[in-house]
CSV table of C-alpha atoms in Angstrom, one decimal:
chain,number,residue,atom,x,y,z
A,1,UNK,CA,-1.9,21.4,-11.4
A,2,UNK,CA,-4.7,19.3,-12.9
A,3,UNK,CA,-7.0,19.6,-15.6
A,4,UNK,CA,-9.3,17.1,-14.6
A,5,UNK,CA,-12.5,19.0,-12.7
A,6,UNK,CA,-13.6,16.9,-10.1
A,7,UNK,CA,-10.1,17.4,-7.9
A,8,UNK,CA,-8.6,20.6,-6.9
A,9,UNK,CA,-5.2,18.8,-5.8
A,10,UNK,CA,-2.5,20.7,-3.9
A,11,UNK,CA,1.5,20.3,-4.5
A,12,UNK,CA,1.6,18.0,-1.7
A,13,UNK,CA,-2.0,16.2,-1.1
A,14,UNK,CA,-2.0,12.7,-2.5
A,15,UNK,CA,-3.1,13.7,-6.1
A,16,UNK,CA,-0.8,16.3,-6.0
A,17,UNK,CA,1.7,14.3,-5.1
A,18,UNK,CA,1.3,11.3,-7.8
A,19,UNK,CA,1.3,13.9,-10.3
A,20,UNK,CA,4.6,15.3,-9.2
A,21,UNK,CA,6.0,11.7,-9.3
A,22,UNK,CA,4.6,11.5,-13.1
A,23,UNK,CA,6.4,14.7,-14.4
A,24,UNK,CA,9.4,13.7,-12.9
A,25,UNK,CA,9.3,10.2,-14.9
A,26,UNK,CA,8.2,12.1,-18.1
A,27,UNK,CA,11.9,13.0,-19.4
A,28,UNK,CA,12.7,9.0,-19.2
A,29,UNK,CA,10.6,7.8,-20.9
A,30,UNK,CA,11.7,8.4,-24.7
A,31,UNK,CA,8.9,8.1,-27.5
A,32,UNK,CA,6.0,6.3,-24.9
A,33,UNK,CA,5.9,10.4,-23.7
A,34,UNK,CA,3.0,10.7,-26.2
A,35,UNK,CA,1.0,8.5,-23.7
A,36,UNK,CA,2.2,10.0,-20.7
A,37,UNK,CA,-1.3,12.0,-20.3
A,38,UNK,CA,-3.1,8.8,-19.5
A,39,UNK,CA,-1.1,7.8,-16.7
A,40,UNK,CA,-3.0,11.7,-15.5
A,41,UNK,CA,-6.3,10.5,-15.7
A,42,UNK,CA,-7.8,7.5,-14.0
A,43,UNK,CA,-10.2,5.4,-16.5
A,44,UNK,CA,-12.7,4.9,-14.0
A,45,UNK,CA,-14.1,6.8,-10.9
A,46,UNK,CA,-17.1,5.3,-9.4
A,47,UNK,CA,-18.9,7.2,-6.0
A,48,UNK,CA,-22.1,5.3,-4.4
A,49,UNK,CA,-24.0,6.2,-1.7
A,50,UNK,CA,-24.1,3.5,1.4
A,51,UNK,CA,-27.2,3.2,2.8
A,52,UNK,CA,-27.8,1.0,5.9
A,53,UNK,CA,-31.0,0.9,9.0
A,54,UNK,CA,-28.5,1.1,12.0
A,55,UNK,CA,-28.8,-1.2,15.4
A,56,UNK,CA,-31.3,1.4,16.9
A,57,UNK,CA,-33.6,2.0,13.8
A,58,UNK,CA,-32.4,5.4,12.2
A,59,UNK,CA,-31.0,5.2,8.6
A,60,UNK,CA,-27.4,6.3,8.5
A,61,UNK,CA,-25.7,7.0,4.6
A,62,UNK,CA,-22.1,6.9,3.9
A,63,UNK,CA,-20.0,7.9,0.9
A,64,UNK,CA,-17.9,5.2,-1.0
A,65,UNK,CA,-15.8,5.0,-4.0
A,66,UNK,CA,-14.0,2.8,-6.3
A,67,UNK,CA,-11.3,4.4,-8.9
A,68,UNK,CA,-9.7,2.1,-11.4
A,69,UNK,CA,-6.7,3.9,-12.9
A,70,UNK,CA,-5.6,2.0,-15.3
A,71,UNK,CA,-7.0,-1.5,-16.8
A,72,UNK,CA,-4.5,-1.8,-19.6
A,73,UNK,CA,-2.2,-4.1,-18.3
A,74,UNK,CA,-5.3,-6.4,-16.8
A,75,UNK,CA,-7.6,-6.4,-13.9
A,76,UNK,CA,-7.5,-3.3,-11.7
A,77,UNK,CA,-6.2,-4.6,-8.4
A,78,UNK,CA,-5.7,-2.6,-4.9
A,79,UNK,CA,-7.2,-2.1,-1.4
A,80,UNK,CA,-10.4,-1.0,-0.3
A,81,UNK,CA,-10.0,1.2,3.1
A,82,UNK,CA,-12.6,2.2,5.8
A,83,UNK,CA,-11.5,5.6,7.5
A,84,UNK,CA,-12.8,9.3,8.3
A,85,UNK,CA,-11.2,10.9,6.0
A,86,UNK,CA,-11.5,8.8,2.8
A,87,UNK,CA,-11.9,11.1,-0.1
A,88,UNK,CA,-12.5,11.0,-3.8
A,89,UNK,CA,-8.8,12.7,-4.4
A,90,UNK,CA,-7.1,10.1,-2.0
A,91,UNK,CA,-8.8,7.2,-3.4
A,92,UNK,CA,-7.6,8.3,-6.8
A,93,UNK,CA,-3.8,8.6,-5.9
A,94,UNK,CA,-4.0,4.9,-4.1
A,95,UNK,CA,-5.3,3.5,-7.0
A,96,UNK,CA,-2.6,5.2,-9.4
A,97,UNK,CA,0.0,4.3,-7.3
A,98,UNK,CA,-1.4,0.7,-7.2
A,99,UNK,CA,-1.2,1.3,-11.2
A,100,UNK,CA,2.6,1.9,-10.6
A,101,UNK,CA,3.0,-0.7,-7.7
A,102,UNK,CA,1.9,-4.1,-10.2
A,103,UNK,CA,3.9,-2.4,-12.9
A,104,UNK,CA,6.7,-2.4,-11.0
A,105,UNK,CA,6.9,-5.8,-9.5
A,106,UNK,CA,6.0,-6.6,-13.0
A,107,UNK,CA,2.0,-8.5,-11.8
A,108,UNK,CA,-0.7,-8.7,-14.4
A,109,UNK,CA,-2.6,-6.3,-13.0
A,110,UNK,CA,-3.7,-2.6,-13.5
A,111,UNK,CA,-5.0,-0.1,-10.5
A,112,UNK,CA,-7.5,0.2,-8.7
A,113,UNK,CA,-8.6,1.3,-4.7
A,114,UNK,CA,-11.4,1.8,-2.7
A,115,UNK,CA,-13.4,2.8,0.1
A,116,UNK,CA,-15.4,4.3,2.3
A,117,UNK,CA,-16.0,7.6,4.3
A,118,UNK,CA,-16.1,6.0,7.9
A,119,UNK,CA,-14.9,5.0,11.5
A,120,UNK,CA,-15.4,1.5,11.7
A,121,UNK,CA,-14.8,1.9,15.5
A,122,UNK,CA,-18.3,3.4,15.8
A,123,UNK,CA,-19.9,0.8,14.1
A,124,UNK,CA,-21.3,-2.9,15.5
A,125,UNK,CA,-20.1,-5.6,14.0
A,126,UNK,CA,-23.1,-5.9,12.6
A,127,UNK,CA,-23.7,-2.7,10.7
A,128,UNK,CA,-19.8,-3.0,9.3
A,129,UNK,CA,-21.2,-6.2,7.7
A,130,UNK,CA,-24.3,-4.2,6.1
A,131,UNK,CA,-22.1,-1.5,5.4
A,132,UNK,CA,-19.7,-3.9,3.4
A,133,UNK,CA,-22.5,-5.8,2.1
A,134,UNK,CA,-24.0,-2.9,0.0
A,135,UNK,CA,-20.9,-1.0,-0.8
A,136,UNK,CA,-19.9,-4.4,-2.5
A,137,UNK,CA,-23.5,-4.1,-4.1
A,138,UNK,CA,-23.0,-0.9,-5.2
A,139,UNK,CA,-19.6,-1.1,-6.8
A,140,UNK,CA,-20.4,-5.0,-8.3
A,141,UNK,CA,-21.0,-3.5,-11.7
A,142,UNK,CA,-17.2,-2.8,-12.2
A,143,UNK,CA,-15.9,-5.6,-9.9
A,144,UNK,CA,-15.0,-9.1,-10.6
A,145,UNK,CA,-12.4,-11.6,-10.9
A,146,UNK,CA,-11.2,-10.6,-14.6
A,147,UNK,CA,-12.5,-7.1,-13.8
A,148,UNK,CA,-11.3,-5.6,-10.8
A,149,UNK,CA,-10.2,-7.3,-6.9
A,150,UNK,CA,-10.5,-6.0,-4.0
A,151,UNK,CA,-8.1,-6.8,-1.0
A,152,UNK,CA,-8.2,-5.7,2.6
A,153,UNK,CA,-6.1,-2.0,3.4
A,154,UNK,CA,-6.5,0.5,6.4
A,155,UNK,CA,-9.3,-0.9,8.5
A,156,UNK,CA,-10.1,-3.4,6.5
A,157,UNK,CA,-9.8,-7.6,6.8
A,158,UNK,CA,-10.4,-11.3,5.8
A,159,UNK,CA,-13.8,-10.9,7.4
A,160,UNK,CA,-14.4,-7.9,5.6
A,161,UNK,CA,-13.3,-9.8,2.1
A,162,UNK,CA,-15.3,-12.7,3.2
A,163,UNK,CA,-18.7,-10.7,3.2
A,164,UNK,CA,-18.1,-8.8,0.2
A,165,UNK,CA,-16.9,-12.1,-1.8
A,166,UNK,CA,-20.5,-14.1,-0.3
A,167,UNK,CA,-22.0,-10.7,-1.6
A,168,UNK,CA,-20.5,-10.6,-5.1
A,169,UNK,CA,-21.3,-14.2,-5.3
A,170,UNK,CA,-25.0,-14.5,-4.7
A,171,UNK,CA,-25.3,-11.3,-7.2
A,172,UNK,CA,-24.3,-13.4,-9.8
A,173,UNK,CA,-25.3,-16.8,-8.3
A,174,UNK,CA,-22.0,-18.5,-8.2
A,175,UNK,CA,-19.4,-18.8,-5.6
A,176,UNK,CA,-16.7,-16.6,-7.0
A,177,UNK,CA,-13.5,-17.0,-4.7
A,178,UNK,CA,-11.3,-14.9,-7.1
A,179,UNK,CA,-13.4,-11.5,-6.7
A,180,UNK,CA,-11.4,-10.4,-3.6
A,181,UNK,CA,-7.8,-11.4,-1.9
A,182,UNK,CA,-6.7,-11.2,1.9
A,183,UNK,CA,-9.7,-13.7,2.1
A,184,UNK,CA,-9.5,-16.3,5.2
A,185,UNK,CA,-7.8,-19.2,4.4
A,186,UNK,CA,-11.3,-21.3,4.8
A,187,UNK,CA,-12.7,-19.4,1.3
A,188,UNK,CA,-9.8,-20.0,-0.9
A,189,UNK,CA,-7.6,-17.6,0.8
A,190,UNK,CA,-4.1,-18.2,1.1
A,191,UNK,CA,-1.5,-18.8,3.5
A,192,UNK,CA,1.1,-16.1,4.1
A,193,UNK,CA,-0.9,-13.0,2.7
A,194,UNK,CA,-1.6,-11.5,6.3
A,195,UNK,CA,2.0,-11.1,6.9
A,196,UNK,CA,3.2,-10.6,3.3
A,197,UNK,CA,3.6,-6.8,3.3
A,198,UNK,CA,5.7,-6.7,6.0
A,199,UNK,CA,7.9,-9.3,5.0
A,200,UNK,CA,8.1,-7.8,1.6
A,201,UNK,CA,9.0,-4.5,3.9
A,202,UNK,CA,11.7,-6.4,5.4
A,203,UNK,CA,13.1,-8.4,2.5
A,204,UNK,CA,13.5,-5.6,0.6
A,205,UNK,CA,14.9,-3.9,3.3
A,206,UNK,CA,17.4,-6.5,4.2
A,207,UNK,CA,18.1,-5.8,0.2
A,208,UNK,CA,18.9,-2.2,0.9
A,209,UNK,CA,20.6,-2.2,3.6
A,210,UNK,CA,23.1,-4.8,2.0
A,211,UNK,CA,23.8,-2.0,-0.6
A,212,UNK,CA,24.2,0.8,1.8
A,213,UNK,CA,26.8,-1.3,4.0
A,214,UNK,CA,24.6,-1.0,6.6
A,215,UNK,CA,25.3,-4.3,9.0
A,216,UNK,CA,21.8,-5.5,10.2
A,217,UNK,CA,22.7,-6.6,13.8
A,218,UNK,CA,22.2,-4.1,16.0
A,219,UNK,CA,20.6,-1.7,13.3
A,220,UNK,CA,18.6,1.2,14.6
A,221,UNK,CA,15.2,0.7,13.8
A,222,UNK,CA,12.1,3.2,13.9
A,223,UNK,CA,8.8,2.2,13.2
A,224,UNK,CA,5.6,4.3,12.6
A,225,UNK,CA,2.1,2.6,12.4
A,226,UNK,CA,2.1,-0.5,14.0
A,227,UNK,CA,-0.8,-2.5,12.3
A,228,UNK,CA,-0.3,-5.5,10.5
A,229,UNK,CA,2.9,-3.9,8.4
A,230,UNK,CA,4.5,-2.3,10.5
A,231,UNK,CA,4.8,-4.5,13.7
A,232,UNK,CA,5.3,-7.9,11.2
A,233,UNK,CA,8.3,-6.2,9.6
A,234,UNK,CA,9.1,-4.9,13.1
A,235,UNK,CA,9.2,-8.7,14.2
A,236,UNK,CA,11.2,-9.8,11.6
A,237,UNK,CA,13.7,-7.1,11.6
A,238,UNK,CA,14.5,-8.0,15.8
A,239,UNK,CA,14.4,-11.6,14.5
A,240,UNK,CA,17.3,-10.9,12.0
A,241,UNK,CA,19.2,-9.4,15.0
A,242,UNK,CA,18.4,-5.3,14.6
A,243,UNK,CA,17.2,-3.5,17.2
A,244,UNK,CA,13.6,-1.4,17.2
A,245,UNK,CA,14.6,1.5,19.4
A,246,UNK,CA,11.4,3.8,18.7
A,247,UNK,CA,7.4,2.9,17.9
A,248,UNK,CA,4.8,5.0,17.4
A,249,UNK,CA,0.8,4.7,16.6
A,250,UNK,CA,-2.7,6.5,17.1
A,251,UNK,CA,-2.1,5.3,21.0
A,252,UNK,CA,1.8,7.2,21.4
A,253,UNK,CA,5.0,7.3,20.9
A,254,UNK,CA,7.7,5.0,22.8
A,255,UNK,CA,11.7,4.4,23.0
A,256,UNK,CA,14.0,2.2,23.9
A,257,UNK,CA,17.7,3.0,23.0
A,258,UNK,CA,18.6,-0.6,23.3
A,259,UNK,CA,15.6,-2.3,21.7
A,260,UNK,CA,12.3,-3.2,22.3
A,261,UNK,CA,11.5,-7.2,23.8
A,262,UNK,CA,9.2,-7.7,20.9
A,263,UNK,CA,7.1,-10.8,21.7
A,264,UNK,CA,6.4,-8.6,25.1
A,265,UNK,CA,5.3,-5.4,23.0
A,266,UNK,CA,3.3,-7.4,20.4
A,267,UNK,CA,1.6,-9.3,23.5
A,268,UNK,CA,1.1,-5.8,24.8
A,269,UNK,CA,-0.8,-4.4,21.7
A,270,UNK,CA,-2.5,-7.4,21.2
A,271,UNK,CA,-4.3,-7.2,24.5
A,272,UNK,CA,-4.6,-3.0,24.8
A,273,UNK,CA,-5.1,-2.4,20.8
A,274,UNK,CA,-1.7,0.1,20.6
A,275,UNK,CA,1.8,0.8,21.6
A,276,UNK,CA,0.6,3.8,24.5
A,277,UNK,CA,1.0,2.4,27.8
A,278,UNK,CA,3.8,-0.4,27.4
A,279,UNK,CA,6.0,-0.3,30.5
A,280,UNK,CA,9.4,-1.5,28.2
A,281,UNK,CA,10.4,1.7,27.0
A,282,UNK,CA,9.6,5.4,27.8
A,283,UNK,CA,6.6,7.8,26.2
A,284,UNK,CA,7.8,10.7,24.3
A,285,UNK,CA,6.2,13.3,22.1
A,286,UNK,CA,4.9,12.1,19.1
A,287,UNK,CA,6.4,14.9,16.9
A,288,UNK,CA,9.7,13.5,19.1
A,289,UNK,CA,9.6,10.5,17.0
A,290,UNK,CA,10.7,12.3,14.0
A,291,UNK,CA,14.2,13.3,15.4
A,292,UNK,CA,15.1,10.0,16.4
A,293,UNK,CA,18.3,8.6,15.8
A,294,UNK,CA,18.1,5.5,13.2
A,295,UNK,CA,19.5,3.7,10.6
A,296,UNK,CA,16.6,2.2,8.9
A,297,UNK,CA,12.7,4.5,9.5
A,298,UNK,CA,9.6,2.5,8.2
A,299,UNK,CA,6.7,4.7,8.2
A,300,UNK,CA,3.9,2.3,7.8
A,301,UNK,CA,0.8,4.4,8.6
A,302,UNK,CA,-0.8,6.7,6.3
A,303,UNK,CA,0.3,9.3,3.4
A,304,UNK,CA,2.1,12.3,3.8
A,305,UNK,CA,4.2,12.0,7.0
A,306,UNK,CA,7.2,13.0,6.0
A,307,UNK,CA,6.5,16.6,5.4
A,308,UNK,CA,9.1,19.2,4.6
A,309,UNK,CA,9.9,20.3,8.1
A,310,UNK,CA,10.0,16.2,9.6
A,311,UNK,CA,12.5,15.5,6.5
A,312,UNK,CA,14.8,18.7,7.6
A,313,UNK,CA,14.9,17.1,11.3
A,314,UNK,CA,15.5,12.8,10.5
A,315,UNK,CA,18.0,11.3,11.5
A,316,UNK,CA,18.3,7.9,10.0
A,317,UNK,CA,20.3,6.3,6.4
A,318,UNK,CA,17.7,5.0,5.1
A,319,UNK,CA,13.4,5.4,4.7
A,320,UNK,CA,11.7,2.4,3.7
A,321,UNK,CA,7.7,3.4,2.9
A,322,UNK,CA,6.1,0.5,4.4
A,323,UNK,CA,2.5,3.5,3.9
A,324,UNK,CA,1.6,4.3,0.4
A,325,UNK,CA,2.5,8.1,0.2
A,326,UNK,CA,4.3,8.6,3.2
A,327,UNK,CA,6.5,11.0,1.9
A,328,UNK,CA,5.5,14.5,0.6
A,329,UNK,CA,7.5,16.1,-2.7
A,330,UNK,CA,8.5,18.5,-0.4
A,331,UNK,CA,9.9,16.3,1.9
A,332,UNK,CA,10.8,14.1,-0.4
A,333,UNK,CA,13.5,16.8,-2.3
A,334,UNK,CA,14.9,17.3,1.8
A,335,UNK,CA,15.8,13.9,1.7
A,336,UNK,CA,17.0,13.9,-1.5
A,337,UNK,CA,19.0,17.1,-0.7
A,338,UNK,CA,20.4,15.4,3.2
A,339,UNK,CA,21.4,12.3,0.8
A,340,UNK,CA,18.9,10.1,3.0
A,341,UNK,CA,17.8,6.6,0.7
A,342,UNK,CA,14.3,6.2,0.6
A,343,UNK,CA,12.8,3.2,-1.0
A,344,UNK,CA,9.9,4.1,-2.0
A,345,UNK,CA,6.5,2.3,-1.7
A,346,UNK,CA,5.5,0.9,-5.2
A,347,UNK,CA,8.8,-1.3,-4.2
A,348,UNK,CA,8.9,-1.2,-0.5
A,349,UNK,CA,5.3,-2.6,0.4
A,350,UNK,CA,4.8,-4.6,-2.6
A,351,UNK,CA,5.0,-7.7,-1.0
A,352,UNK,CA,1.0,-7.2,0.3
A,353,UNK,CA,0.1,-7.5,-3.8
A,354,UNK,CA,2.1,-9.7,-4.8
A,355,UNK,CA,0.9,-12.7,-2.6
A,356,UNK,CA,-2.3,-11.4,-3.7
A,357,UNK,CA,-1.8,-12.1,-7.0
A,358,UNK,CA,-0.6,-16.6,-5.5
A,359,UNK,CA,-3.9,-15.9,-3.9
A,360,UNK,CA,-6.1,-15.1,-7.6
A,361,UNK,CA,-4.0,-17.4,-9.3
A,362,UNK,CA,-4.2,-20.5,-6.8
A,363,UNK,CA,-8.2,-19.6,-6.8
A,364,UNK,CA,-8.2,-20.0,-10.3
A,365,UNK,CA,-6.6,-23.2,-10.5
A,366,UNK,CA,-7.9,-24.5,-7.2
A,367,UNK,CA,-4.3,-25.7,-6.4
A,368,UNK,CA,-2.9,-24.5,-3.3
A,369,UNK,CA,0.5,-23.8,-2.5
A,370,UNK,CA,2.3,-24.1,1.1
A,371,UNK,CA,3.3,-21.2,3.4
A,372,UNK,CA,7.0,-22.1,2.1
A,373,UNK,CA,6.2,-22.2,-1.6
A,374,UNK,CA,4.6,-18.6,-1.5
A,375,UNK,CA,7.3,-17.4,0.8
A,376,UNK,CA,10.1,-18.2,-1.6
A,377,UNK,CA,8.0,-16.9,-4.6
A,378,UNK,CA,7.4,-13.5,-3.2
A,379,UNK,CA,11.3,-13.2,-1.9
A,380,UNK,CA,12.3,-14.2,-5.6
A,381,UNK,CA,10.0,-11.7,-7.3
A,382,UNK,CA,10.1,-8.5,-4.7
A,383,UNK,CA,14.2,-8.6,-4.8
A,384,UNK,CA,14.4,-9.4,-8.6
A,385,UNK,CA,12.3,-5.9,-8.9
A,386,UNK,CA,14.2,-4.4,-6.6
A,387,UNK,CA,17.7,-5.2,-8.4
A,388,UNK,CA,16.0,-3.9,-11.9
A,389,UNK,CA,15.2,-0.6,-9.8
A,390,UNK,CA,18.5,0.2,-8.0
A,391,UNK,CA,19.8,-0.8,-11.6
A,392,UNK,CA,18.1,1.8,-13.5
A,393,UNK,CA,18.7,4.3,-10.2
A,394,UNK,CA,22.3,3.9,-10.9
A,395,UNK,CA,22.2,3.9,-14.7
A,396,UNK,CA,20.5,7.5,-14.8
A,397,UNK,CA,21.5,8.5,-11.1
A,398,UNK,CA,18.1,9.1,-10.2
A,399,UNK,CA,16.1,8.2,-6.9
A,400,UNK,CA,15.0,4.7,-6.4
A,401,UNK,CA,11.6,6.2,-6.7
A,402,UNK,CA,11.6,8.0,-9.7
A,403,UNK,CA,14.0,4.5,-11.2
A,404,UNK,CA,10.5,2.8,-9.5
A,405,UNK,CA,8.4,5.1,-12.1
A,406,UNK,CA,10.5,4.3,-15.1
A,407,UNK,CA,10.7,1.0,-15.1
A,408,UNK,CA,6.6,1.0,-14.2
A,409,UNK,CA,5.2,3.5,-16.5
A,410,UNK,CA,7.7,2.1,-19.4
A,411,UNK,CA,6.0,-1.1,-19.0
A,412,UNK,CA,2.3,0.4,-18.6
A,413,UNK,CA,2.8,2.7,-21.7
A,414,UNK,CA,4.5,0.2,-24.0
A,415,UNK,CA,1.6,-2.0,-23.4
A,416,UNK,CA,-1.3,0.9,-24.1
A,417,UNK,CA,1.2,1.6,-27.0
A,418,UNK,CA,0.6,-1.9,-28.5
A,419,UNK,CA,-2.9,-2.2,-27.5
A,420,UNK,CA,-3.6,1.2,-29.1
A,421,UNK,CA,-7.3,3.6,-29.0
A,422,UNK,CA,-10.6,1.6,-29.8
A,423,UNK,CA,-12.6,2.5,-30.9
């Protein structure tokens, strides 16, 4: 599968899955093939060990890793996630699909992703800031504003970017606003970034849809993962006038066939920290939410969802990857197969990197743009990307994803083409 010998990925674990994505794209992309290869091997994997003295006294050590994929377009950019089951392998795939995500959307950036082996819910608030404090330590010899920046992922937040941004900083003894994005808005963070990957989810849904004929009032909406993507795309979906019939998180599953009150379910989440237990719809089995009827299914939780078997029993037009990885190759060629639309995730949840990229550039200049300014911006960039996909999808009738992957790896080859080998 892979030659490289510190994976052992299978056909459908992340890895695995990025690779199957690559040698689908490799027949499109003419006399750049040669390069293909690097797009297999990430430049740069770094793993540090997290030591921190607990609340009560006892040293505790954690694992934590930062991959840059590719640097050959300019700085690596991507997430940096805190979770239980953060591994070297998934950490790689993130950061090669952030490789392919700022290729696609056409940002100055290569890939890169982070994190660390952890449950932040069994940490104080205190120990996540030591935690953060010397993973950024750790990792700030490859980090930096023309190196490689950060941004907040699964578990992660502004305060979490503040920390590690006062932590780069006094290593280098300057205030350096442009090492990390999702900052608050108080350190040179900027306005809109919280909500911009699920607006970019539902822009470029809206976008879809409008292609598919589907009408978008009183569209069937199901949404998995409702954390800052999912329920803000959620939101502005019922805004637009569809309906969310079905929600599901770490807390349940719940339905309602003629859509949820949303300001009454956000309220609700807000206050108990998930969907479980909201009295406007009714609980169901969580493997239940899989066969529910829809015309639009965001999974917006974490890779590989959409297994073979989940793919066989969907019933919905169109999947739009709010997650990185959601679906599996397996269930991907299912969907393929049932003639179900998925817009994939380097397009779909793009909208998350590309405000980060307002964010670096406004802390570069120090000149700050309005909530409407970056609003605009990232409509006018995330559906001009999406038009150049669909474009190419139609030109070789192949999936928006593997369109996603020729139009992305053409641009990150061409530009390893001119740059060439040094030494």
């Amino acid at each position: 599968m892979s030659n490289l010998s510190f994976v052992a990925p299978t056909r459908n674990s992340p890895w695995g899955t990025y690779l199957s994505q690559i040698d689908a794209v490799e027949p499109y992309l003419g006399h750049l093939a040669r390069w293909v290869e690097t797009l297999r091997r990430p430049k740069r994997a770094l793993i540090v060990d997290v030591p921190i003295e607990l609340d009560n006294g006892t040293i505790a050590h954690y694992e934590g890793y930062r991959v840059q994929h590719s640097l050959t377009r300019g700085p690596g950019k991507g997430g940096v996630r805190y979770h239980p089951d953060v591994t070297l392998e998934e950490v790689m795939a993130l950061s090669a699909w952030m490789t392919i995500k700022n290729a696609a959307v056409n940002l100055p950036y290569g890939g890169a992703k982070g994190g660390i082996r952890l449950d932040p819910k069994q940490l104080s608030q205190k120990e996540l800031e030591k935690v953060t404090r010397r993973y950024t330590s750790e990792i700030g010899i490859i980090i930096g504003p023309q190196q490689d920046i950060p941004a907040p992922d699964v578990n992660t937040n502004g305060q979490i970017m503040a920390w590690m941004m006062d932590t780069y900083s006094m290593n280098v003894g300057a205030t350096a606003t442009g090492v990390v994005t999702g900052k608050p808005i108080a350190l040179g963070g900027s306005l809109g970034r919280v909500q911009a990957t699920g607006r970019g989810v539902f822009v470029i849904g809206r976008e879809a849809m409008r292609r598919l004929g589907i009408e978008m009032e009183g569209a069937r909406i199901a949404v998995q993962g409702f954390g800052n993507v999912g329920s803000i795309a959620a939101k502005l979906f019922a805004a637009s006038g569809a309906r969310i019939v079905c929600v599901q998180d770490h807390t349940g599953t719940i339905l309602n066939e003629r859509g949820f009150d949303m300001q009454n379910l956000l309220d609700h989440v807000a206050k108990t920290g998930g969907v479980g237990g909201f009295s406007g719809g009714d609980k169901i089995a969580n493997e239940d939410f899989w066969k529910v009827k829809s015309d639009v299914l965001i999974p917006a939780a974490l890779e590989g969802q959409i297994s073979k078997e989940r793919a066989e029993g969907l019933q919905t037009r169109l999947v739009l990857e709010g997650a990185n990885g959601p679906t599996t190759p397996d269930g991907d060629a299912v969907l393929a197969d049932r003639g179900i639309v998925v817009v994939p995730d380097v397009i779909a949840n793009s909208g998350g990197v590309t405000v980060s990229y307002f964010e670096w550039v406004q802390d570069f200049s120090s000149f700050f743009w309005t909530e409407d300014e970056i609003n605009v911006r990232l409509d006018k960039i995330i559906t001009g990307a999406f038009k150049h996909i669909w474009d190419v999808s139609e030109q070789h009738r192949i999936s928006l994803r593997t369109a996603a992957f020729v139009v992305a790896c053409t641009r990150v080859l061409e530009a390893r083409e001119e740059r060439g080998l040094y030494p």
